[in-house]
PDB file of C-alpha atoms in Angstrom:
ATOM      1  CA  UNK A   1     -13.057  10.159   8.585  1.00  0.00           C
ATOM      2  CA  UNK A   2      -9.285  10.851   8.491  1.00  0.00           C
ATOM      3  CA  UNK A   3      -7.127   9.557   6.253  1.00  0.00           C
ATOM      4  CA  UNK A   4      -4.570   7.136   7.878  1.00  0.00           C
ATOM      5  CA  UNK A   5      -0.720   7.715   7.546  1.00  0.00           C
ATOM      6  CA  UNK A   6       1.359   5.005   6.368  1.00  0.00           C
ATOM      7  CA  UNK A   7       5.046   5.143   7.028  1.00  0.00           C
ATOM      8  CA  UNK A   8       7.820   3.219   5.328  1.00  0.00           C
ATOM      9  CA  UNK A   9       8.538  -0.106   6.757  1.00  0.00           C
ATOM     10  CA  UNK A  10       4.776  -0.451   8.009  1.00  0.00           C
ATOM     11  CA  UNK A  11       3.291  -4.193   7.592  1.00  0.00           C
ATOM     12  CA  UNK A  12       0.080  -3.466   6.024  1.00  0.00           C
ATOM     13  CA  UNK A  13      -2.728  -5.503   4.004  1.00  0.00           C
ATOM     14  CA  UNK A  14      -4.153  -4.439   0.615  1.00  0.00           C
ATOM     15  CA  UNK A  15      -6.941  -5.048  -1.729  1.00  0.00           C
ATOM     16  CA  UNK A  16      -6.481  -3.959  -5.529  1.00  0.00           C
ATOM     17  CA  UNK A  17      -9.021  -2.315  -7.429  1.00  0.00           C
ATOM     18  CA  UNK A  18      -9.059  -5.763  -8.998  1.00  0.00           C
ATOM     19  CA  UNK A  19      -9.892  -7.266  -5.883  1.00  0.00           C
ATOM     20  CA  UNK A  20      -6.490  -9.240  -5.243  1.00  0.00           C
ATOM     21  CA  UNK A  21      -5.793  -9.178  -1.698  1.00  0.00           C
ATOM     22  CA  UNK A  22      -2.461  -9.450  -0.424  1.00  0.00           C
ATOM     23  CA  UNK A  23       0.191  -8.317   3.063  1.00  0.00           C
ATOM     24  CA  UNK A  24       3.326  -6.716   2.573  1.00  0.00           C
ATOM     25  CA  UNK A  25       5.933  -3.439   3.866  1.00  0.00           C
ATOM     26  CA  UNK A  26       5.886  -0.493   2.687  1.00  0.00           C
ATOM     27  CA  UNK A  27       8.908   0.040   0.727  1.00  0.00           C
ATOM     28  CA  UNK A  28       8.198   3.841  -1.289  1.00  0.00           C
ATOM     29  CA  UNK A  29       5.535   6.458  -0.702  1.00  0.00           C
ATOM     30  CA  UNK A  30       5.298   8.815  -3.196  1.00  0.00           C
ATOM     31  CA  UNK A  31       3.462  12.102  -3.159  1.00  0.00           C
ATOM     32  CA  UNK A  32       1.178  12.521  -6.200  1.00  0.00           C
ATOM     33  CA  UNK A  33      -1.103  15.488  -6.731  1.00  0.00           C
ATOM     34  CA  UNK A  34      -4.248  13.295  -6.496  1.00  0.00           C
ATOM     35  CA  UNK A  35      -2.981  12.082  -3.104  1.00  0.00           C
ATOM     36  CA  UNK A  36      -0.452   9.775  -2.687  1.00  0.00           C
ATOM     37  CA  UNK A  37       1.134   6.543  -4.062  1.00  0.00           C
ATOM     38  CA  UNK A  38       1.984   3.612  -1.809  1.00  0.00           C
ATOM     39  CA  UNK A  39       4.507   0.892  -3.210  1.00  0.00           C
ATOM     40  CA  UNK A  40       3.775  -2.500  -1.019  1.00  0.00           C
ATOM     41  CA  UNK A  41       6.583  -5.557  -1.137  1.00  0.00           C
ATOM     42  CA  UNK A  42       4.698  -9.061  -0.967  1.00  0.00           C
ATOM     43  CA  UNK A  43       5.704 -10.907   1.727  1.00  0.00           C
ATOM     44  CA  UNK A  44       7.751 -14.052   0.485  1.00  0.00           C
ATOM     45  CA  UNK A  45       7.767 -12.460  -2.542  1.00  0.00           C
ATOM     46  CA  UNK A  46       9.660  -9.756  -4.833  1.00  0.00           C
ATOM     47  CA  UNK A  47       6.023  -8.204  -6.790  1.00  0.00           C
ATOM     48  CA  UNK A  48       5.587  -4.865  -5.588  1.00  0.00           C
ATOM     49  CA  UNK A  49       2.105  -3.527  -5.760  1.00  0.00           C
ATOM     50  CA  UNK A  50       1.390   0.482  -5.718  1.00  0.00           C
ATOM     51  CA  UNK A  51      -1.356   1.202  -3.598  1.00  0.00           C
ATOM     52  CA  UNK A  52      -3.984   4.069  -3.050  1.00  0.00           C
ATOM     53  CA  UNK A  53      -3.893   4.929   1.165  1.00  0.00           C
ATOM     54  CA  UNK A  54      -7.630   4.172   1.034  1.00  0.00           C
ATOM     55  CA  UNK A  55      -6.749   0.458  -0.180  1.00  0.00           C
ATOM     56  CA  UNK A  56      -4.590  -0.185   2.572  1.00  0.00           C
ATOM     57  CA  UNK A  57      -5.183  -1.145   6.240  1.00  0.00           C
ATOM     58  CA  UNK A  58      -2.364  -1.281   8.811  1.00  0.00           C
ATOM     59  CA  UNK A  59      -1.839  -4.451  10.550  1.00  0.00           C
TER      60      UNK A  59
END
């Protein structure tokens, strides 16, 4: 199974490992040495969540 890419601007949906789900953009991916780090913007809202690419589908 590959790993999708995300690209800045994307609409995507997310589930924390809390189990919140939520929809935003993309508005930062960062490249970590674990893999990388993927800041989501709400939509209708200004709480940015950073996200793992495997908690994240594209819509």
């Amino acid at each position: 199974m590959s790993e999708q890419v995300f690209t800045k601007g994307q609409s995507v949906s997310f589930t924390t490992i809390h189990g919140r789900e939520g929809k935003g953009k993309i508005i930062d991916i960062t490249k970590g040495a674990k893999g990388d780090f993927i800041k989501v913007q709400e939509d209708g809202s200004d709480k940015v969540t950073s996200c793992r690419p495997g908690q994240l589908k594209a819509d």
